Amino acid sequence: MGALGSERIAPGFHEHAIETMERAELEALQLQRLAATVDVVKERVPAFRERLANVATPASLDAICGIPFTKKSDLRDNYPFGLFAVPRNEVQRVHASSGTTGKPTVVGYTAEDLSMWARCVARCLRGAGIEPGWMLHNAYGYGLFTGGLGLHAGAEEAGISVVPVSGGNTERQLMLIEDFAPESICCTPSYALTLAEQLPENNSLRVGVLGAEPWSELMRQQIEEKLSMIAVNIYGLSEVIGPGVACETADRSGLVVMEDHFYPEIVHPDTGEVLDEGEVGVLVLTSLTKQAFPILRYWTGDLCSMTREPSPCGRTHARISSIVGRSDDMIVIRGVNVYPSQVEHALLGVDLAAPHFRLVVTRDGTLDNLTVEVEPADGVGSVEEVGSSLGASVSDALRSSLGIGVAVTVAERGALPRSEGGKLSRVDDRRSL
Ligand code: DLL
């Protein structure tokens, strides 16, 4: 029986003492770890030596604002392993996510990093109300994406039995949910809606841990009603660790940041100034305990607000709101991050294509679709003549660079918007979240 008709799902804990630590004690721990992280990066990451030359070991948490931001471009410039702080043979695993051009963003983990990550995800799952001994249907993709393996390790750490289904093959997913009767599921919220359309209301699910893409309260309501379970929001990004940087508890009152491992700030998207609690700005995260890939003041580009008020369940760590938007033009399609610059880069490799393009995002029922509109290059022939081979080449190039299938339409030469001096938005997002 689903959660909504049964007894209330209550938040549990995985590391109670740390999760409910006095604020002053937590901040003392953060400062000690921040100072150590700054020293390690200065010492072991040659690419940042010059940038951090004038940065002193922080003597207070406020001093963090003297440290320059790290941006996605830093990962690109030091691809693949240039920002790692340990020798290659100490890196136990790598993951990757979309870069802004043809190359992915690569991140690394030592054995201790993997163990810390698993404990963070275990906190998320227990906080969401999943009990040890329950079963978790894990429909996040396994592979370079951090979702599948990240949730997997967290479930094992918490004593939850995990079904490593990975993404895709909806028929089989539905069959396994009916046959195995898991109490919990993790996947993207849009995929939860897809499953909801075909699962009976009286299914076994009680808790869904959903994230990797933005979603609204309306979507939550639909998912909770259709699946008769509670749906909690899990947030994370590979640059910082993967899923489990922050997560709602079963109370669904903001996403609790694992503050003993990640120091959160909200800054103004234009000036970079630290904003007050409650104000919406860019989430900036600093890792406090990571070894292989410590990261200082990472500019996530995700917009949200933050409070340091303790949670109703007794957790003392800061909470962020749901992500309300992006400070750049990244879009997330079915859990995959897509930058217009990646599309531009892929088009450069297609001789028949002009450099003009537009991304149109639509929601067909519950599934997000991306259509890339392109034009033929000058002098290669008309749309009638080259349209179909142009479309096929672009489609192949995009599949290999983005990792997802996208529709391609070929427009007449001159039909797509051109910049008139200002910033040209190449994204037409028609989804109503
Ligand atoms: O999406 C990690 C993850 C896996 C999170 C599974 C949750 C569940 P990346 O592929 O590096 O990592 O993408 C990170 O996805 O900067 C956000 O823009 C977006 N994102 C992740 N979670 C949420 C969420 C994983 N709950 C990027 N709400 C982030 C809104 C999210 N956006």
mmCIF file with all atom_site columns, N, CA and C in Angstrom, residues 322-361:
data_model
loop_
_atom_site.group_PDB
_atom_site.id
_atom_site.type_symbol
_atom_site.label_atom_id
_atom_site.label_alt_id
_atom_site.label_comp_id
_atom_site.label_asym_id
_atom_site.label_entity_id
_atom_site.label_seq_id
_atom_site.pdbx_PDB_ins_code
_atom_site.Cartn_x
_atom_site.Cartn_y
_atom_site.Cartn_z
_atom_site.occupancy
_atom_site.B_iso_or_equiv
_atom_site.pdbx_formal_charge
_atom_site.auth_seq_id
_atom_site.auth_comp_id
_atom_site.auth_asym_id
_atom_site.auth_atom_id
_atom_site.pdbx_PDB_model_num
ATOM 1   N N  . SER A 1 322 ? 14.184 24.502 -3.054  1.00 0.00 ? 322 SER A N  1
ATOM 2   C CA . SER A 1 322 ? 14.305 23.843 -4.360  1.00 0.00 ? 322 SER A CA 1
ATOM 3   C C  . SER A 1 322 ? 15.020 24.798 -5.315  1.00 0.00 ? 322 SER A C  1
ATOM 4   N N  . ILE A 1 323 ? 15.641 24.219 -6.325  1.00 0.00 ? 323 ILE A N  1
ATOM 5   C CA . ILE A 1 323 ? 16.337 25.052 -7.318  1.00 0.00 ? 323 ILE A CA 1
ATOM 6   C C  . ILE A 1 323 ? 15.272 25.747 -8.176  1.00 0.00 ? 323 ILE A C  1
ATOM 7   N N  . VAL A 1 324 ? 15.371 27.094 -8.233  1.00 0.00 ? 324 VAL A N  1
ATOM 8   C CA . VAL A 1 324 ? 14.327 27.831 -8.946  1.00 0.00 ? 324 VAL A CA 1
ATOM 9   C C  . VAL A 1 324 ? 14.761 28.232 -10.354 1.00 0.00 ? 324 VAL A C  1
ATOM 10  N N  . GLY A 1 325 ? 16.021 28.003 -10.709 1.00 0.00 ? 325 GLY A N  1
ATOM 11  C CA . GLY A 1 325 ? 16.461 28.364 -12.060 1.00 0.00 ? 325 GLY A CA 1
ATOM 12  C C  . GLY A 1 325 ? 17.962 28.249 -12.149 1.00 0.00 ? 325 GLY A C  1
ATOM 13  N N  . ARG A 1 326 ? 18.500 28.732 -13.262 1.00 0.00 ? 326 ARG A N  1
ATOM 14  C CA . ARG A 1 326 ? 19.945 28.690 -13.506 1.00 0.00 ? 326 ARG A CA 1
ATOM 15  C C  . ARG A 1 326 ? 20.437 30.095 -13.790 1.00 0.00 ? 326 ARG A C  1
ATOM 16  N N  . SER A 1 327 ? 21.690 30.338 -13.442 1.00 0.00 ? 327 SER A N  1
ATOM 17  C CA . SER A 1 327 ? 22.264 31.646 -13.752 1.00 0.00 ? 327 SER A CA 1
ATOM 18  C C  . SER A 1 327 ? 22.891 31.624 -15.146 1.00 0.00 ? 327 SER A C  1
ATOM 19  N N  . ASP A 1 328 ? 22.924 30.457 -15.788 1.00 0.00 ? 328 ASP A N  1
ATOM 20  C CA . ASP A 1 328 ? 23.435 30.393 -17.157 1.00 0.00 ? 328 ASP A CA 1
ATOM 21  C C  . ASP A 1 328 ? 22.394 29.706 -18.042 1.00 0.00 ? 328 ASP A C  1
ATOM 22  N N  . ASP A 1 329 ? 22.788 29.306 -19.229 1.00 0.00 ? 329 ASP A N  1
ATOM 23  C CA . ASP A 1 329 ? 21.792 28.772 -20.157 1.00 0.00 ? 329 ASP A CA 1
ATOM 24  C C  . ASP A 1 329 ? 21.751 27.243 -20.193 1.00 0.00 ? 329 ASP A C  1
ATOM 25  N N  . MET A 1 330 ? 22.273 26.608 -19.140 1.00 0.00 ? 330 MET A N  1
ATOM 26  C CA . MET A 1 330 ? 22.200 25.136 -19.110 1.00 0.00 ? 330 MET A CA 1
ATOM 27  C C  . MET A 1 330 ? 20.738 24.700 -18.959 1.00 0.00 ? 330 MET A C  1
ATOM 28  N N  . ILE A 1 331 ? 20.369 23.632 -19.670 1.00 0.00 ? 331 ILE A N  1
ATOM 29  C CA . ILE A 1 331 ? 19.047 23.049 -19.450 1.00 0.00 ? 331 ILE A CA 1
ATOM 30  C C  . ILE A 1 331 ? 19.237 21.573 -19.084 1.00 0.00 ? 331 ILE A C  1
ATOM 31  N N  . VAL A 1 332 ? 18.261 21.021 -18.413 1.00 0.00 ? 332 VAL A N  1
ATOM 32  C CA . VAL A 1 332 ? 18.369 19.603 -18.036 1.00 0.00 ? 332 VAL A CA 1
ATOM 33  C C  . VAL A 1 332 ? 17.245 18.845 -18.744 1.00 0.00 ? 332 VAL A C  1
ATOM 34  N N  . ILE A 1 333 ? 17.632 17.890 -19.584 1.00 0.00 ? 333 ILE A N  1
ATOM 35  C CA . ILE A 1 333 ? 16.651 17.092 -20.322 1.00 0.00 ? 333 ILE A CA 1
ATOM 36  C C  . ILE A 1 333 ? 16.755 15.662 -19.837 1.00 0.00 ? 333 ILE A C  1
ATOM 37  N N  . ARG A 1 334 ? 15.700 15.160 -19.247 1.00 0.00 ? 334 ARG A N  1
ATOM 38  C CA . ARG A 1 334 ? 15.687 13.783 -18.720 1.00 0.00 ? 334 ARG A CA 1
ATOM 39  C C  . ARG A 1 334 ? 16.930 13.511 -17.859 1.00 0.00 ? 334 ARG A C  1
ATOM 40  N N  . GLY A 1 335 ? 17.264 14.454 -17.014 1.00 0.00 ? 335 GLY A N  1
ATOM 41  C CA . GLY A 1 335 ? 18.385 14.261 -16.089 1.00 0.00 ? 335 GLY A CA 1
ATOM 42  C C  . GLY A 1 335 ? 19.747 14.547 -16.694 1.00 0.00 ? 335 GLY A C  1
ATOM 43  N N  . VAL A 1 336 ? 19.805 14.849 -17.988 1.00 0.00 ? 336 VAL A N  1
ATOM 44  C CA . VAL A 1 336 ? 21.103 15.087 -18.633 1.00 0.00 ? 336 VAL A CA 1
ATOM 45  C C  . VAL A 1 336 ? 21.281 16.603 -18.835 1.00 0.00 ? 336 VAL A C  1
ATOM 46  N N  . ASN A 1 337 ? 22.421 17.101 -18.375 1.00 0.00 ? 337 ASN A N  1
ATOM 47  C CA . ASN A 1 337 ? 22.676 18.539 -18.522 1.00 0.00 ? 337 ASN A CA 1
ATOM 48  C C  . ASN A 1 337 ? 23.093 18.847 -19.950 1.00 0.00 ? 337 ASN A C  1
ATOM 49  N N  . VAL A 1 338 ? 22.483 19.862 -20.522 1.00 0.00 ? 338 VAL A N  1
ATOM 50  C CA . VAL A 1 338 ? 22.816 20.223 -21.899 1.00 0.00 ? 338 VAL A CA 1
ATOM 51  C C  . VAL A 1 338 ? 23.121 21.721 -21.948 1.00 0.00 ? 338 VAL A C  1
ATOM 52  N N  . TYR A 1 339 ? 24.284 22.042 -22.500 1.00 0.00 ? 339 TYR A N  1
ATOM 53  C CA . TYR A 1 339 ? 24.652 23.450 -22.701 1.00 0.00 ? 339 TYR A CA 1
ATOM 54  C C  . TYR A 1 339 ? 24.538 23.772 -24.178 1.00 0.00 ? 339 TYR A C  1
ATOM 55  N N  . PRO A 1 340 ? 23.954 24.920 -24.525 1.00 0.00 ? 340 PRO A N  1
ATOM 56  C CA . PRO A 1 340 ? 23.910 25.312 -25.937 1.00 0.00 ? 340 PRO A CA 1
ATOM 57  C C  . PRO A 1 340 ? 25.308 25.287 -26.567 1.00 0.00 ? 340 PRO A C  1
ATOM 58  N N  . SER A 1 341 ? 26.333 25.588 -25.770 1.00 0.00 ? 341 SER A N  1
ATOM 59  C CA . SER A 1 341 ? 27.694 25.593 -26.332 1.00 0.00 ? 341 SER A CA 1
ATOM 60  C C  . SER A 1 341 ? 28.137 24.194 -26.775 1.00 0.00 ? 341 SER A C  1
ATOM 61  N N  . GLN A 1 342 ? 27.579 23.153 -26.156 1.00 0.00 ? 342 GLN A N  1
ATOM 62  C CA . GLN A 1 342 ? 27.906 21.790 -26.599 1.00 0.00 ? 342 GLN A CA 1
ATOM 63  C C  . GLN A 1 342 ? 27.336 21.551 -27.991 1.00 0.00 ? 342 GLN A C  1
ATOM 64  N N  . VAL A 1 343 ? 26.118 22.061 -28.198 1.00 0.00 ? 343 VAL A N  1
ATOM 65  C CA . VAL A 1 343 ? 25.468 21.889 -29.501 1.00 0.00 ? 343 VAL A CA 1
ATOM 66  C C  . VAL A 1 343 ? 26.273 22.656 -30.555 1.00 0.00 ? 343 VAL A C  1
ATOM 67  N N  . GLU A 1 344 ? 26.672 23.847 -30.191 1.00 0.00 ? 344 GLU A N  1
ATOM 68  C CA . GLU A 1 344 ? 27.452 24.669 -31.112 1.00 0.00 ? 344 GLU A CA 1
ATOM 69  C C  . GLU A 1 344 ? 28.730 23.929 -31.516 1.00 0.00 ? 344 GLU A C  1
ATOM 70  N N  . HIS A 1 345 ? 29.368 23.355 -30.536 1.00 0.00 ? 345 HIS A N  1
ATOM 71  C CA . HIS A 1 345 ? 30.606 22.628 -30.762 1.00 0.00 ? 345 HIS A CA 1
ATOM 72  C C  . HIS A 1 345 ? 30.369 21.436 -31.700 1.00 0.00 ? 345 HIS A C  1
ATOM 73  N N  . ALA A 1 346 ? 29.265 20.718 -31.470 1.00 0.00 ? 346 ALA A N  1
ATOM 74  C CA . ALA A 1 346 ? 28.960 19.546 -32.308 1.00 0.00 ? 346 ALA A CA 1
ATOM 75  C C  . ALA A 1 346 ? 28.676 19.985 -33.747 1.00 0.00 ? 346 ALA A C  1
ATOM 76  N N  . LEU A 1 347 ? 28.004 21.128 -33.893 1.00 0.00 ? 347 LEU A N  1
ATOM 77  C CA . LEU A 1 347 ? 27.667 21.601 -35.245 1.00 0.00 ? 347 LEU A CA 1
ATOM 78  C C  . LEU A 1 347 ? 28.916 21.961 -36.043 1.00 0.00 ? 347 LEU A C  1
ATOM 79  N N  . LEU A 1 348 ? 29.944 22.407 -35.317 1.00 0.00 ? 348 LEU A N  1
ATOM 80  C CA . LEU A 1 348 ? 31.195 22.770 -36.003 1.00 0.00 ? 348 LEU A CA 1
ATOM 81  C C  . LEU A 1 348 ? 31.765 21.591 -36.790 1.00 0.00 ? 348 LEU A C  1
ATOM 82  N N  . GLY A 1 349 ? 31.459 20.384 -36.322 1.00 0.00 ? 349 GLY A N  1
ATOM 83  C CA . GLY A 1 349 ? 31.988 19.197 -36.988 1.00 0.00 ? 349 GLY A CA 1
ATOM 84  C C  . GLY A 1 349 ? 31.124 18.717 -38.142 1.00 0.00 ? 349 GLY A C  1
ATOM 85  N N  . VAL A 1 350 ? 30.030 19.413 -38.433 1.00 0.00 ? 350 VAL A N  1
ATOM 86  C CA . VAL A 1 350 ? 29.139 18.972 -39.525 1.00 0.00 ? 350 VAL A CA 1
ATOM 87  C C  . VAL A 1 350 ? 29.247 19.986 -40.668 1.00 0.00 ? 350 VAL A C  1
ATOM 88  N N  . ASP A 1 351 ? 29.884 19.568 -41.763 1.00 0.00 ? 351 ASP A N  1
ATOM 89  C CA . ASP A 1 351 ? 30.166 20.510 -42.864 1.00 0.00 ? 351 ASP A CA 1
ATOM 90  C C  . ASP A 1 351 ? 28.918 21.170 -43.433 1.00 0.00 ? 351 ASP A C  1
ATOM 91  N N  . LEU A 1 352 ? 27.824 20.400 -43.493 1.00 0.00 ? 352 LEU A N  1
ATOM 92  C CA . LEU A 1 352 ? 26.614 20.943 -44.135 1.00 0.00 ? 352 LEU A CA 1
ATOM 93  C C  . LEU A 1 352 ? 25.889 21.970 -43.264 1.00 0.00 ? 352 LEU A C  1
ATOM 94  N N  . ALA A 1 353 ? 26.274 22.049 -41.959 1.00 0.00 ? 353 ALA A N  1
ATOM 95  C CA . ALA A 1 353 ? 25.493 22.886 -41.033 1.00 0.00 ? 353 ALA A CA 1
ATOM 96  C C  . ALA A 1 353 ? 26.048 24.301 -40.901 1.00 0.00 ? 353 ALA A C  1
ATOM 97  N N  . ALA A 1 354 ? 25.131 25.278 -40.851 1.00 0.00 ? 354 ALA A N  1
ATOM 98  C CA . ALA A 1 354 ? 25.515 26.662 -40.540 1.00 0.00 ? 354 ALA A CA 1
ATOM 99  C C  . ALA A 1 354 ? 25.688 26.766 -39.020 1.00 0.00 ? 354 ALA A C  1
ATOM 100 N N  . PRO A 1 355 ? 26.377 27.802 -38.537 1.00 0.00 ? 355 PRO A N  1
ATOM 101 C CA . PRO A 1 355 ? 26.569 27.903 -37.083 1.00 0.00 ? 355 PRO A CA 1
ATOM 102 C C  . PRO A 1 355 ? 25.347 28.462 -36.347 1.00 0.00 ? 355 PRO A C  1
ATOM 103 N N  . HIS A 1 356 ? 24.216 28.566 -37.039 1.00 0.00 ? 356 HIS A N  1
ATOM 104 C CA . HIS A 1 356 ? 23.015 29.108 -36.377 1.00 0.00 ? 356 HIS A CA 1
ATOM 105 C C  . HIS A 1 356 ? 22.134 27.967 -35.907 1.00 0.00 ? 356 HIS A C  1
ATOM 106 N N  . PHE A 1 357 ? 21.645 28.059 -34.693 1.00 0.00 ? 357 PHE A N  1
ATOM 107 C CA . PHE A 1 357 ? 20.804 26.975 -34.191 1.00 0.00 ? 357 PHE A CA 1
ATOM 108 C C  . PHE A 1 357 ? 19.916 27.474 -33.061 1.00 0.00 ? 357 PHE A C  1
ATOM 109 N N  . ARG A 1 358 ? 18.913 26.669 -32.759 1.00 0.00 ? 358 ARG A N  1
ATOM 110 C CA . ARG A 1 358 ? 18.049 26.980 -31.604 1.00 0.00 ? 358 ARG A CA 1
ATOM 111 C C  . ARG A 1 358 ? 17.640 25.662 -30.943 1.00 0.00 ? 358 ARG A C  1
ATOM 112 N N  . LEU A 1 359 ? 17.567 25.680 -29.615 1.00 0.00 ? 359 LEU A N  1
ATOM 113 C CA . LEU A 1 359 ? 17.116 24.500 -28.881 1.00 0.00 ? 359 LEU A CA 1
ATOM 114 C C  . LEU A 1 359 ? 15.680 24.744 -28.429 1.00 0.00 ? 359 LEU A C  1
ATOM 115 N N  . VAL A 1 360 ? 14.772 23.862 -28.813 1.00 0.00 ? 360 VAL A N  1
ATOM 116 C CA . VAL A 1 360 ? 13.386 24.001 -28.383 1.00 0.00 ? 360 VAL A CA 1
ATOM 117 C C  . VAL A 1 360 ? 13.069 22.839 -27.439 1.00 0.00 ? 360 VAL A C  1
ATOM 118 N N  . VAL A 1 361 ? 12.643 23.192 -26.225 1.00 0.00 ? 361 VAL A N  1
ATOM 119 C CA . VAL A 1 361 ? 12.362 22.154 -25.243 1.00 0.00 ? 361 VAL A CA 1
ATOM 120 C C  . VAL A 1 361 ? 10.860 22.091 -25.010 1.00 0.00 ? 361 VAL A C  1
#
